[in-house]
mmCIF file of C-alpha atoms and ligand atoms in Angstrom:
data_model
loop_
_atom_site.group_PDB
_atom_site.id
_atom_site.type_symbol
_atom_site.label_atom_id
_atom_site.label_comp_id
_atom_site.label_asym_id
_atom_site.label_seq_id
_atom_site.Cartn_x
_atom_site.Cartn_y
_atom_site.Cartn_z
ATOM 1 C CA MET A 1 -231.952 150.380 -51.134
ATOM 2 C CA THR A 2 -232.108 153.804 -53.047
ATOM 3 C CA GLU A 3 -230.902 157.319 -52.525
ATOM 4 C CA LYS A 4 -229.035 156.003 -49.182
ATOM 5 C CA THR A 5 -226.263 158.723 -48.220
ATOM 6 C CA ILE A 6 -223.125 158.019 -47.035
ATOM 7 C CA ALA A 7 -221.273 162.020 -45.207
ATOM 8 C CA ALA A 8 -217.700 161.868 -44.486
ATOM 9 C CA ALA A 9 -217.287 165.267 -43.392
ATOM 10 C CA GLY A 10 -213.710 166.792 -42.429
ATOM 11 C CA SER A 11 -212.771 170.244 -39.707
ATOM 12 C CA ALA A 12 -210.691 171.998 -37.625
ATOM 13 C CA ALA A 13 -213.118 171.308 -34.991
ATOM 14 C CA GLY A 14 -213.137 167.264 -35.547
ATOM 15 C CA PRO A 15 -214.890 165.503 -38.390
ATOM 16 C CA ILE A 16 -217.853 163.248 -37.897
ATOM 17 C CA SER A 17 -219.031 160.549 -39.748
ATOM 18 C CA ILE A 18 -223.263 160.077 -40.997
ATOM 19 C CA SER A 19 -224.359 156.902 -42.340
ATOM 20 C CA SER A 20 -227.868 155.216 -43.167
ATOM 21 C CA ALA A 21 -227.280 152.416 -45.318
ATOM 22 C CA PHE A 22 -228.212 150.156 -44.261
ATOM 23 C CA ASP A 23 -232.161 148.549 -42.722
ATOM 24 C CA SER A 24 -234.875 151.251 -42.408
ATOM 25 C CA GLY A 25 -231.809 153.851 -42.144
ATOM 26 C CA ASN A 26 -233.105 157.144 -43.853
ATOM 27 C CA ILE A 27 -231.821 160.444 -43.644
ATOM 28 C CA VAL A 28 -229.764 162.616 -46.819
ATOM 29 C CA VAL A 29 -226.570 165.078 -44.721
ATOM 30 C CA ARG A 30 -226.390 168.461 -46.518
ATOM 31 C CA THR A 31 -223.473 169.779 -45.309
ATOM 32 C CA ILE A 32 -221.526 168.931 -41.749
ATOM 33 C CA ALA A 33 -218.976 172.126 -40.284
ATOM 34 C CA GLY A 34 -216.971 170.636 -37.182
ATOM 35 C CA THR A 35 -220.017 168.866 -34.905
ATOM 36 C CA SER A 36 -222.328 170.442 -36.505
ATOM 37 C CA ALA A 37 -224.943 168.558 -39.912
ATOM 38 C CA THR A 38 -228.207 170.068 -41.669
ATOM 39 C CA LEU A 39 -229.886 167.038 -42.609
ATOM 40 C CA GLY A 40 -233.026 166.343 -44.292
ATOM 41 C CA ILE A 41 -235.515 162.732 -44.366
ATOM 42 C CA ARG A 42 -236.422 161.311 -47.680
ATOM 43 C CA ARG A 43 -239.912 160.739 -49.620
ATOM 44 C CA ASP A 44 -241.045 157.099 -49.069
ATOM 45 C CA GLU A 45 -239.731 156.222 -52.982
ATOM 46 C CA GLY A 46 -242.524 156.863 -55.262
ATOM 47 C CA SER A 47 -245.007 158.727 -52.544
ATOM 48 C CA GLU A 48 -244.403 162.217 -50.558
ATOM 49 C CA PHE A 49 -244.366 161.055 -47.329
ATOM 50 C CA PHE A 50 -241.983 161.449 -45.248
ATOM 51 C CA GLN A 51 -241.330 161.971 -41.519
ATOM 52 C CA TRP A 52 -239.162 158.512 -40.781
ATOM 53 C CA PHE A 53 -235.389 158.981 -39.781
ATOM 54 C CA HIS A 54 -232.589 157.118 -38.914
ATOM 55 C CA PHE A 55 -229.320 157.216 -38.621
ATOM 56 C CA ARG A 56 -225.129 156.450 -37.354
ATOM 57 C CA VAL A 57 -222.929 159.271 -36.353
ATOM 58 C CA ALA A 58 -219.720 158.538 -35.747
ATOM 59 C CA ALA A 59 -217.495 160.951 -33.771
ATOM 60 C CA PRO A 60 -215.394 162.499 -31.396
ATOM 61 C CA PRO A 61 -215.471 160.854 -27.725
ATOM 62 C CA GLY A 62 -217.366 163.442 -25.749
ATOM 63 C CA ALA A 63 -217.771 165.706 -28.626
ATOM 64 C CA GLN A 64 -221.256 168.139 -28.388
ATOM 65 C CA LEU A 65 -223.361 166.990 -31.977
ATOM 66 C CA ALA A 66 -225.791 169.620 -33.331
ATOM 67 C CA LEU A 67 -228.172 168.130 -35.834
ATOM 68 C CA ASP A 68 -230.987 169.621 -37.667
ATOM 69 C CA ILE A 69 -233.066 168.529 -39.345
ATOM 70 C CA VAL A 70 -234.880 170.676 -41.815
ATOM 71 C CA GLY A 71 -237.478 170.912 -44.132
ATOM 72 C CA LEU A 72 -240.105 169.636 -42.667
ATOM 73 C CA ALA A 73 -242.574 171.635 -42.233
ATOM 74 C CA GLY A 74 -243.876 169.680 -45.335
ATOM 75 C CA SER A 75 -243.396 166.117 -43.455
ATOM 76 C CA ALA A 76 -246.321 164.260 -43.203
ATOM 77 C CA TYR A 77 -247.236 165.729 -39.590
ATOM 78 C CA PRO A 78 -245.515 168.262 -39.262
ATOM 79 C CA GLU A 79 -248.135 168.990 -35.886
ATOM 80 C CA GLY A 80 -245.493 165.748 -34.962
ATOM 81 C CA TRP A 81 -242.752 167.877 -34.418
ATOM 82 C CA PRO A 82 -243.418 169.772 -31.465
ATOM 83 C CA GLY A 83 -243.066 168.878 -28.675
ATOM 84 C CA TYR A 84 -241.300 165.650 -30.086
ATOM 85 C CA HIS A 85 -237.753 164.324 -28.751
ATOM 86 C CA ALA A 86 -235.750 162.893 -30.754
ATOM 87 C CA CYS A 87 -233.977 158.849 -29.832
ATOM 88 C CA VAL A 88 -230.979 158.175 -29.910
ATOM 89 C CA SER A 89 -228.714 154.383 -28.454
ATOM 90 C CA GLU A 90 -225.346 154.636 -28.213
ATOM 91 C CA ASP A 91 -225.875 150.185 -28.359
ATOM 92 C CA ARG A 92 -228.489 149.696 -29.795
ATOM 93 C CA VAL A 93 -230.447 148.353 -27.327
ATOM 94 C CA ASN A 94 -230.944 151.195 -24.863
ATOM 95 C CA TRP A 95 -232.858 154.052 -26.180
ATOM 96 C CA VAL A 96 -233.512 157.125 -25.340
ATOM 97 C CA ARG A 97 -234.943 161.013 -25.616
ATOM 98 C CA ALA A 98 -232.044 163.694 -26.835
ATOM 99 C CA GLU A 99 -232.567 167.175 -25.994
ATOM 100 C CA THR A 100 -234.413 168.637 -28.927
ATOM 101 C CA THR A 101 -236.591 171.487 -30.097
ATOM 102 C CA TRP A 102 -238.628 172.502 -32.815
ATOM 103 C CA ASP A 103 -237.965 175.463 -34.696
ATOM 104 C CA ALA A 104 -241.397 175.868 -37.090
ATOM 105 C CA LYS A 105 -239.497 178.957 -39.042
ATOM 106 C CA ALA A 106 -236.331 178.412 -39.509
ATOM 107 C CA ASP A 107 -234.930 176.254 -42.748
ATOM 108 C CA GLY A 108 -238.506 176.029 -43.624
ATOM 109 C CA GLY A 109 -239.247 173.346 -39.601
ATOM 110 C CA THR A 110 -236.553 172.769 -38.406
ATOM 111 C CA LEU A 111 -236.346 169.857 -35.589
ATOM 112 C CA ARG A 112 -232.517 170.515 -34.056
ATOM 113 C CA ILE A 113 -230.723 168.156 -31.877
ATOM 114 C CA ARG A 114 -228.095 168.246 -29.202
ATOM 115 C CA HIS A 115 -226.909 165.673 -27.953
ATOM 116 C CA ARG A 116 -223.260 164.777 -26.267
ATOM 117 C CA THR A 117 -221.338 161.943 -27.453
ATOM 118 C CA GLN A 118 -219.774 158.390 -24.858
ATOM 119 C CA SER A 119 -218.224 156.274 -26.796
ATOM 120 C CA GLY A 120 -218.161 158.613 -30.402
ATOM 121 C CA ILE A 121 -220.870 155.951 -32.006
ATOM 122 C CA LEU A 122 -225.179 157.072 -31.922
ATOM 123 C CA TRP A 123 -227.514 155.918 -33.595
ATOM 124 C CA LEU A 124 -230.800 157.736 -33.641
ATOM 125 C CA ALA A 125 -234.554 157.458 -34.657
ATOM 126 C CA TYR A 126 -237.535 158.400 -34.996
ATOM 127 C CA PHE A 127 -238.787 155.773 -32.690
ATOM 128 C CA PRO A 128 -236.609 152.861 -31.216
ATOM 129 C CA PRO A 129 -235.787 150.869 -34.760
ATOM 130 C CA TYR A 130 -237.111 147.425 -34.824
ATOM 131 C CA SER A 131 -235.538 145.447 -37.939
ATOM 132 C CA MET A 132 -236.348 143.186 -40.450
ATOM 133 C CA ASP A 133 -233.167 140.618 -38.640
ATOM 134 C CA ARG A 134 -235.596 141.081 -34.985
ATOM 135 C CA HIS A 135 -238.873 140.640 -37.228
ATOM 136 C CA HIS A 136 -237.689 137.339 -38.271
ATOM 137 C CA ASP A 137 -235.883 136.204 -35.290
ATOM 138 C CA LEU A 138 -239.580 137.047 -33.778
ATOM 139 C CA ILE A 139 -240.540 134.837 -35.793
ATOM 140 C CA GLY A 140 -238.005 132.260 -35.684
ATOM 141 C CA ARG A 141 -238.082 131.786 -31.707
ATOM 142 C CA THR A 142 -242.531 132.333 -31.956
ATOM 143 C CA ALA A 143 -242.851 129.582 -34.912
ATOM 144 C CA ALA A 144 -240.934 126.734 -32.423
ATOM 145 C CA LEU A 145 -243.250 127.236 -29.954
ATOM 146 C CA PRO A 146 -245.668 123.780 -29.027
ATOM 147 C CA GLY A 147 -248.976 124.800 -30.506
ATOM 148 C CA VAL A 148 -247.997 127.847 -32.769
ATOM 149 C CA ALA A 149 -247.909 127.341 -36.867
ATOM 150 C CA TYR A 150 -246.047 129.458 -39.192
ATOM 151 C CA ARG A 151 -248.133 130.009 -42.144
ATOM 152 C CA CYS A 152 -246.740 132.191 -44.759
ATOM 153 C CA LEU A 153 -250.017 134.207 -46.588
ATOM 154 C CA GLY A 154 -248.763 136.038 -49.172
ATOM 155 C CA TYR A 155 -245.071 137.612 -50.692
ATOM 156 C CA SER A 156 -244.740 141.968 -50.742
ATOM 157 C CA LEU A 157 -243.701 143.279 -54.060
ATOM 158 C CA ASP A 158 -240.100 142.809 -53.046
ATOM 159 C CA ASN A 159 -240.501 139.226 -52.476
ATOM 160 C CA GLN A 160 -240.560 139.832 -48.903
ATOM 161 C CA PRO A 161 -242.815 137.015 -47.053
ATOM 162 C CA ILE A 162 -246.239 138.176 -45.139
ATOM 163 C CA ASP A 163 -245.410 136.317 -41.565
ATOM 164 C CA CYS A 164 -248.192 135.159 -40.007
ATOM 165 C CA LEU A 165 -248.605 133.326 -36.386
ATOM 166 C CA GLU A 166 -251.611 130.772 -35.704
ATOM 167 C CA LEU A 167 -252.136 129.444 -32.310
ATOM 168 C CA GLY A 168 -255.616 128.610 -29.511
ATOM 169 C CA GLU A 169 -257.649 125.672 -30.132
ATOM 170 C CA GLY A 170 -261.149 128.438 -29.944
ATOM 171 C CA GLU A 171 -264.346 128.533 -32.375
ATOM 172 C CA LYS A 172 -264.127 133.037 -32.534
ATOM 173 C CA GLN A 173 -261.502 134.062 -35.241
ATOM 174 C CA VAL A 174 -258.992 136.686 -34.052
ATOM 175 C CA TRP A 175 -256.962 138.952 -35.788
ATOM 176 C CA LEU A 176 -254.177 141.027 -34.527
ATOM 177 C CA TYR A 177 -251.994 142.656 -36.915
ATOM 178 C CA ALA A 178 -249.258 145.386 -37.144
ATOM 179 C CA ARG A 179 -246.923 148.003 -39.716
ATOM 180 C CA GLN A 180 -249.196 148.987 -41.768
ATOM 181 C CA HIS A 181 -247.721 152.421 -41.892
ATOM 182 C CA PRO A 182 -243.553 150.659 -41.061
ATOM 183 C CA GLY A 183 -242.799 153.819 -39.153
ATOM 184 C CA GLU A 184 -245.162 152.733 -36.989
ATOM 185 C CA THR A 185 -242.163 150.772 -35.331
ATOM 186 C CA MET A 186 -243.900 150.437 -31.366
ATOM 187 C CA ALA A 187 -246.199 148.411 -33.299
ATOM 188 C CA GLU A 188 -244.665 146.022 -33.748
ATOM 189 C CA TYR A 189 -243.038 146.021 -29.937
ATOM 190 C CA TRP A 190 -246.623 145.836 -29.129
ATOM 191 C CA MET A 191 -247.159 142.800 -31.026
ATOM 192 C CA GLU A 192 -243.943 141.605 -28.889
ATOM 193 C CA GLY A 193 -246.043 141.545 -25.843
ATOM 194 C CA ALA A 194 -248.764 140.011 -27.409
ATOM 195 C CA ILE A 195 -247.675 136.982 -27.998
ATOM 196 C CA ASP A 196 -246.380 136.590 -24.670
ATOM 197 C CA VAL A 197 -248.336 136.719 -23.311
ATOM 198 C CA LEU A 198 -250.344 133.897 -25.798
ATOM 199 C CA THR A 199 -247.903 131.799 -26.140
ATOM 200 C CA ASP A 200 -246.459 131.704 -22.204
ATOM 201 C CA PRO A 201 -248.375 127.897 -21.284
ATOM 202 C CA GLY A 202 -248.444 129.614 -17.556
ATOM 203 C CA ASN A 203 -250.137 132.742 -18.591
ATOM 204 C CA SER A 204 -254.277 132.791 -17.467
ATOM 205 C CA HIS A 205 -255.697 135.125 -19.745
ATOM 206 C CA GLY A 206 -252.825 133.775 -22.322
ATOM 207 C CA ARG A 207 -254.029 130.369 -21.289
ATOM 208 C CA LEU A 208 -258.033 131.162 -22.212
ATOM 209 C CA LEU A 209 -257.430 132.842 -24.786
ATOM 210 C CA ARG A 210 -255.851 130.206 -26.622
ATOM 211 C CA GLN A 211 -259.038 128.171 -25.183
ATOM 212 C CA LYS A 212 -261.576 129.715 -26.543
ATOM 213 C CA ALA A 213 -260.523 131.360 -29.752
ATOM 214 C CA ARG A 214 -258.193 131.077 -32.836
ATOM 215 C CA PHE A 215 -255.512 133.611 -32.640
ATOM 216 C CA HIS A 216 -253.476 135.143 -36.615
ATOM 217 C CA LEU A 217 -251.136 137.509 -35.419
ATOM 218 C CA ILE A 218 -249.536 139.403 -38.380
ATOM 219 C CA PRO A 219 -246.779 141.903 -37.042
ATOM 220 C CA ASN A 220 -245.422 142.762 -39.978
ATOM 221 C CA MET A 221 -247.510 143.930 -43.024
ATOM 222 C CA ASN A 222 -245.294 145.855 -44.592
ATOM 223 C CA PRO A 223 -241.568 144.175 -44.954
ATOM 224 C CA ASP A 224 -240.958 145.776 -47.507
ATOM 225 C CA GLY A 225 -241.641 150.035 -46.322
ATOM 226 C CA SER A 226 -239.849 148.766 -43.159
ATOM 227 C CA PHE A 227 -236.962 147.697 -45.169
ATOM 228 C CA ARG A 228 -236.749 150.940 -47.485
ATOM 229 C CA GLY A 229 -236.690 152.867 -44.715
ATOM 230 C CA HIS A 230 -240.222 153.879 -45.796
ATOM 231 C CA LEU A 231 -243.185 156.002 -42.616
ATOM 232 C CA ARG A 232 -246.135 155.094 -44.345
ATOM 233 C CA THR A 233 -246.010 153.164 -47.351
ATOM 234 C CA ASN A 234 -244.803 150.250 -48.984
ATOM 235 C CA ALA A 235 -241.865 149.885 -52.021
ATOM 236 C CA VAL A 236 -243.808 152.057 -54.977
ATOM 237 C CA GLY A 237 -245.329 154.238 -51.895
ATOM 238 C CA VAL A 238 -249.070 152.983 -51.460
ATOM 239 C CA ASN A 239 -250.502 153.501 -48.440
ATOM 240 C CA LEU A 240 -251.471 149.910 -47.686
ATOM 241 C CA ASN A 241 -254.554 150.973 -44.528
ATOM 242 C CA ARG A 242 -255.621 153.354 -47.408
ATOM 243 C CA GLU A 243 -256.202 149.000 -50.040
ATOM 244 C CA TRP A 244 -258.112 147.488 -48.248
ATOM 245 C CA HIS A 245 -262.374 148.342 -50.683
ATOM 246 C CA ALA A 246 -259.539 146.071 -53.265
ATOM 247 C CA PRO A 247 -256.365 145.843 -53.109
ATOM 248 C CA THR A 248 -254.515 144.745 -56.228
ATOM 249 C CA PRO A 249 -251.653 142.143 -56.729
ATOM 250 C CA GLU A 250 -249.654 146.102 -59.064
ATOM 251 C CA ARG A 251 -250.477 148.631 -55.415
ATOM 252 C CA SER A 252 -251.425 146.014 -52.169
ATOM 253 C CA PRO A 253 -250.378 142.056 -53.197
ATOM 254 C CA GLU A 254 -249.302 142.874 -49.481
ATOM 255 C CA VAL A 255 -253.542 143.358 -48.146
ATOM 256 C CA LEU A 256 -254.916 141.512 -51.246
ATOM 257 C CA CYS A 257 -253.970 138.018 -49.125
ATOM 258 C CA VAL A 258 -253.923 139.238 -45.865
ATOM 259 C CA ARG A 259 -257.513 139.720 -46.731
ATOM 260 C CA ALA A 260 -257.461 136.242 -48.166
ATOM 261 C CA ALA A 261 -256.847 134.723 -45.569
ATOM 262 C CA MET A 262 -258.715 136.727 -43.612
ATOM 263 C CA GLU A 263 -262.169 135.497 -45.728
ATOM 264 C CA GLU A 264 -261.003 131.901 -45.353
ATOM 265 C CA THR A 265 -261.540 132.167 -41.274
ATOM 266 C CA GLY A 266 -264.034 134.725 -40.962
ATOM 267 C CA VAL A 267 -262.880 137.185 -37.980
ATOM 268 C CA ALA A 268 -264.891 138.038 -35.100
ATOM 269 C CA PHE A 269 -262.017 140.633 -33.655
ATOM 270 C CA ALA A 270 -259.058 141.833 -35.136
ATOM 271 C CA MET A 271 -257.087 145.071 -33.820
ATOM 272 C CA ASP A 272 -254.994 146.704 -36.610
ATOM 273 C CA VAL A 273 -252.270 148.460 -34.213
ATOM 274 C CA HIS A 274 -250.188 151.177 -35.328
ATOM 275 C CA GLY A 275 -248.558 154.680 -34.166
ATOM 276 C CA ASP A 276 -249.818 158.512 -34.334
ATOM 277 C CA GLU A 277 -247.609 162.184 -35.125
ATOM 278 C CA SER A 278 -249.147 164.548 -32.963
ATOM 279 C CA ILE A 279 -251.639 163.049 -30.665
ATOM 280 C CA PRO A 280 -250.102 162.338 -27.275
ATOM 281 C CA ALA A 281 -251.476 159.341 -25.914
ATOM 282 C CA VAL A 282 -252.698 156.092 -26.389
ATOM 283 C CA PHE A 283 -256.194 155.628 -27.748
ATOM 284 C CA ILE A 284 -258.086 153.839 -30.375
ATOM 285 C CA ALA A 285 -260.462 153.988 -33.213
ATOM 286 C CA GLY A 286 -262.901 152.758 -33.971
ATOM 287 C CA PHE A 287 -265.640 151.407 -37.805
ATOM 288 C CA GLU A 288 -268.968 154.412 -35.653
ATOM 289 C CA GLY A 289 -269.873 155.382 -39.456
ATOM 290 C CA ILE A 290 -269.881 151.720 -41.596
ATOM 291 C CA PRO A 291 -273.407 151.256 -42.687
ATOM 292 C CA SER A 292 -273.868 147.544 -41.644
ATOM 293 C CA LEU A 293 -273.320 148.783 -37.672
ATOM 294 C CA THR A 294 -274.491 147.187 -35.489
ATOM 295 C CA GLU A 295 -275.452 147.731 -31.304
ATOM 296 C CA ARG A 296 -273.638 143.968 -30.868
ATOM 297 C CA GLN A 297 -270.120 145.722 -32.489
ATOM 298 C CA LEU A 298 -270.004 149.135 -31.180
ATOM 299 C CA ASP A 299 -271.119 147.584 -26.769
ATOM 300 C CA LEU A 300 -268.338 145.880 -27.180
ATOM 301 C CA TYR A 301 -266.200 147.674 -29.214
ATOM 302 C CA ARG A 302 -266.633 150.494 -26.024
ATOM 303 C CA ARG A 303 -266.816 147.870 -23.636
ATOM 304 C CA TYR A 304 -262.950 147.047 -24.760
ATOM 305 C CA GLN A 305 -261.437 150.632 -24.598
ATOM 306 C CA ASP A 306 -263.801 150.669 -21.445
ATOM 307 C CA THR A 307 -262.137 148.026 -19.860
ATOM 308 C CA LEU A 308 -258.956 149.155 -21.112
ATOM 309 C CA ALA A 309 -259.176 152.078 -19.817
ATOM 310 C CA ILE A 310 -259.561 150.571 -15.950
ATOM 311 C CA ARG A 311 -256.678 148.372 -16.862
ATOM 312 C CA THR A 312 -253.816 150.383 -17.480
ATOM 313 C CA PRO A 313 -252.831 153.633 -16.798
ATOM 314 C CA ASP A 314 -251.709 154.644 -20.410
ATOM 315 C CA PHE A 315 -254.802 154.519 -22.328
ATOM 316 C CA GLN A 316 -257.584 156.866 -22.546
ATOM 317 C CA THR A 317 -260.427 157.527 -24.051
ATOM 318 C CA LYS A 318 -260.649 161.346 -23.705
ATOM 319 C CA ARG A 319 -258.519 162.144 -26.760
ATOM 320 C CA GLY A 320 -258.811 160.783 -29.911
ATOM 321 C CA TYR A 321 -259.515 161.382 -33.907
ATOM 322 C CA PRO A 322 -262.736 162.548 -34.733
ATOM 323 C CA ILE A 323 -265.647 160.838 -34.423
ATOM 324 C CA THR A 324 -267.233 158.900 -38.346
ATOM 325 C CA PRO A 325 -270.890 159.449 -38.871
ATOM 326 C CA PRO A 326 -273.526 157.827 -39.332
ATOM 327 C CA GLY A 327 -272.638 155.898 -43.361
ATOM 328 C CA ARG A 328 -269.476 157.710 -44.059
ATOM 329 C CA ALA A 329 -266.930 154.758 -43.098
ATOM 330 C CA ASN A 330 -263.916 155.467 -45.108
ATOM 331 C CA LEU A 331 -264.037 151.587 -46.301
ATOM 332 C CA THR A 332 -260.099 151.641 -47.902
ATOM 333 C CA MET A 333 -259.399 151.265 -44.669
ATOM 334 C CA SER A 334 -259.094 148.218 -42.892
ATOM 335 C CA THR A 335 -260.917 148.893 -40.046
ATOM 336 C CA ALA A 336 -264.138 150.106 -41.223
ATOM 337 C CA GLN A 337 -263.800 147.081 -43.861
ATOM 338 C CA LEU A 338 -263.526 144.718 -41.543
ATOM 339 C CA ALA A 339 -266.933 145.993 -39.203
ATOM 340 C CA GLU A 340 -268.575 146.225 -42.147
ATOM 341 C CA ARG A 341 -267.101 142.357 -44.138
ATOM 342 C CA PHE A 342 -267.152 140.402 -41.762
ATOM 343 C CA GLY A 343 -269.225 142.364 -38.846
ATOM 344 C CA ALA A 344 -266.141 141.551 -36.851
ATOM 345 C CA VAL A 345 -265.556 143.964 -33.528
ATOM 346 C CA SER A 346 -262.985 145.544 -34.655
ATOM 347 C CA MET A 347 -260.726 148.866 -33.815
ATOM 348 C CA THR A 348 -256.891 151.214 -34.552
ATOM 349 C CA LEU A 349 -255.045 151.086 -31.792
ATOM 350 C CA GLU A 350 -252.773 154.197 -31.672
ATOM 351 C CA MET A 351 -249.282 154.753 -29.275
ATOM 352 C CA PRO A 352 -248.124 157.798 -29.481
ATOM 353 C CA PHE A 353 -244.691 158.531 -31.011
ATOM 354 C CA LYS A 354 -244.150 161.432 -28.325
ATOM 355 C CA ASP A 355 -245.200 160.298 -24.684
ATOM 356 C CA ASN A 356 -248.760 159.545 -22.791
ATOM 357 C CA ASP A 357 -249.265 163.463 -21.604
ATOM 358 C CA ASP A 358 -250.847 161.916 -18.538
ATOM 359 C CA LEU A 359 -248.040 159.944 -17.301
ATOM 360 C CA PRO A 360 -244.581 160.915 -18.535
ATOM 361 C CA ASP A 361 -241.459 159.315 -19.091
ATOM 362 C CA PRO A 362 -239.090 161.684 -19.703
ATOM 363 C CA VAL A 363 -235.905 159.103 -20.422
ATOM 364 C CA ASN A 364 -237.336 157.915 -22.181
ATOM 365 C CA GLY A 365 -241.082 158.757 -23.505
ATOM 366 C CA TRP A 366 -243.440 156.180 -24.915
ATOM 367 C CA SER A 367 -241.131 153.237 -25.456
ATOM 368 C CA PRO A 368 -240.927 149.855 -26.674
ATOM 369 C CA ALA A 369 -241.595 148.646 -23.261
ATOM 370 C CA ARG A 370 -244.380 150.722 -22.396
ATOM 371 C CA SER A 371 -245.809 149.239 -26.201
ATOM 372 C CA ARG A 372 -244.927 145.320 -24.589
ATOM 373 C CA LEU A 373 -246.510 146.158 -21.527
ATOM 374 C CA LEU A 374 -249.346 147.294 -23.828
ATOM 375 C CA GLY A 375 -249.732 144.598 -25.546
ATOM 376 C CA ARG A 376 -250.564 141.908 -22.312
ATOM 377 C CA ASP A 377 -252.024 144.420 -21.380
ATOM 378 C CA CYS A 378 -254.819 144.714 -24.643
ATOM 379 C CA MET A 379 -254.793 140.922 -24.397
ATOM 380 C CA ALA A 380 -255.431 140.511 -21.006
ATOM 381 C CA VAL A 381 -258.901 142.728 -21.206
ATOM 382 C CA LEU A 382 -259.549 140.455 -24.691
ATOM 383 C CA ALA A 383 -259.368 137.490 -22.413
ATOM 384 C CA GLU A 384 -261.892 139.935 -19.872
ATOM 385 C CA MET A 385 -264.934 139.801 -22.637
ATOM 386 C CA ILE A 386 -263.432 136.651 -25.492
ATOM 387 C CA GLU A 387 -266.857 135.133 -24.619
ATOM 388 C CA ASP A 388 -269.473 138.170 -25.839
ATOM 389 C CA ILE A 389 -266.958 138.614 -28.763
HETATM 390 ZN ZN1 ZN B 1 -250.793 154.538 -38.738
#
């Protein structure tokens, strides 16, 4: 960890203290006055990106906090702030959305968070965090289940393992991977839902999928960025989802080891799970611009989206990224690279940091629970079409 800031200040109005010196912590304390604080967000080490924040505040019980995070016009996705509400928890289990407003003009772009404390200590984050401890819990308890094999694919630059869980007896090779962008923690909650379906002996979708396919699950592709409190990059500021054409041990060993493992098995279906800062909807992006595009690939990709849209009102196909014109795919990105390299049906799933505006939940916004449910629905849809993949 670097540049972690612990600040404490006293005043007659009642002192508060703010800290981010923990797993995935990120905040810079500029000033504290009474129960108000002016804060900033630290850049991902070695890069220009910043957007992820996660910190705790100790304050007198019942205090009305005024927390302003400033300088956000220069963040990775300034359009992510209008309509966004910060996540807050007093027990680190239940997270809700705090009263939050965006002022584009004040102090280089200011997010104003207003919240009354109850117990006297609370945590705030860009999205409910997913700690490396929780990641180890997920790996350990899943690996202990019957029929699940654990495999270490390689190591990150900080020497953390790139964990892979494998299960299923079928021929079709399915790769699901999350958190290339470490601040997109909803992706690992999604993975919990997918794993629940795949490992439940009583779940018929899971049973069918295990019979037809071999699953390779990577719940966290970027443990270094996760622990360091990064939004988008690994320990040296590299965006892993721009490394898939030519990963190197120096810049992107995380991608290098995963791609090598994929070469061993081939890839029939792949899903790369993400969060999107700006668009208040769940959507999927594909591989339309790859040189070797086939009708079969495209048909299956569209069928997956259409079926998912029928299955859950939390998914839609109207809003999303512009479709890449023919031949213009960015092969540094995993979805395009895997579709081109393996002829895979591959896709990037994006969940919002804000909410699904078609079906909003003002208390929780988009949430870990909805991410897990979507993971379950995604596996059910895959089961519906696994024969044809
Ligand atoms: Zn992402």
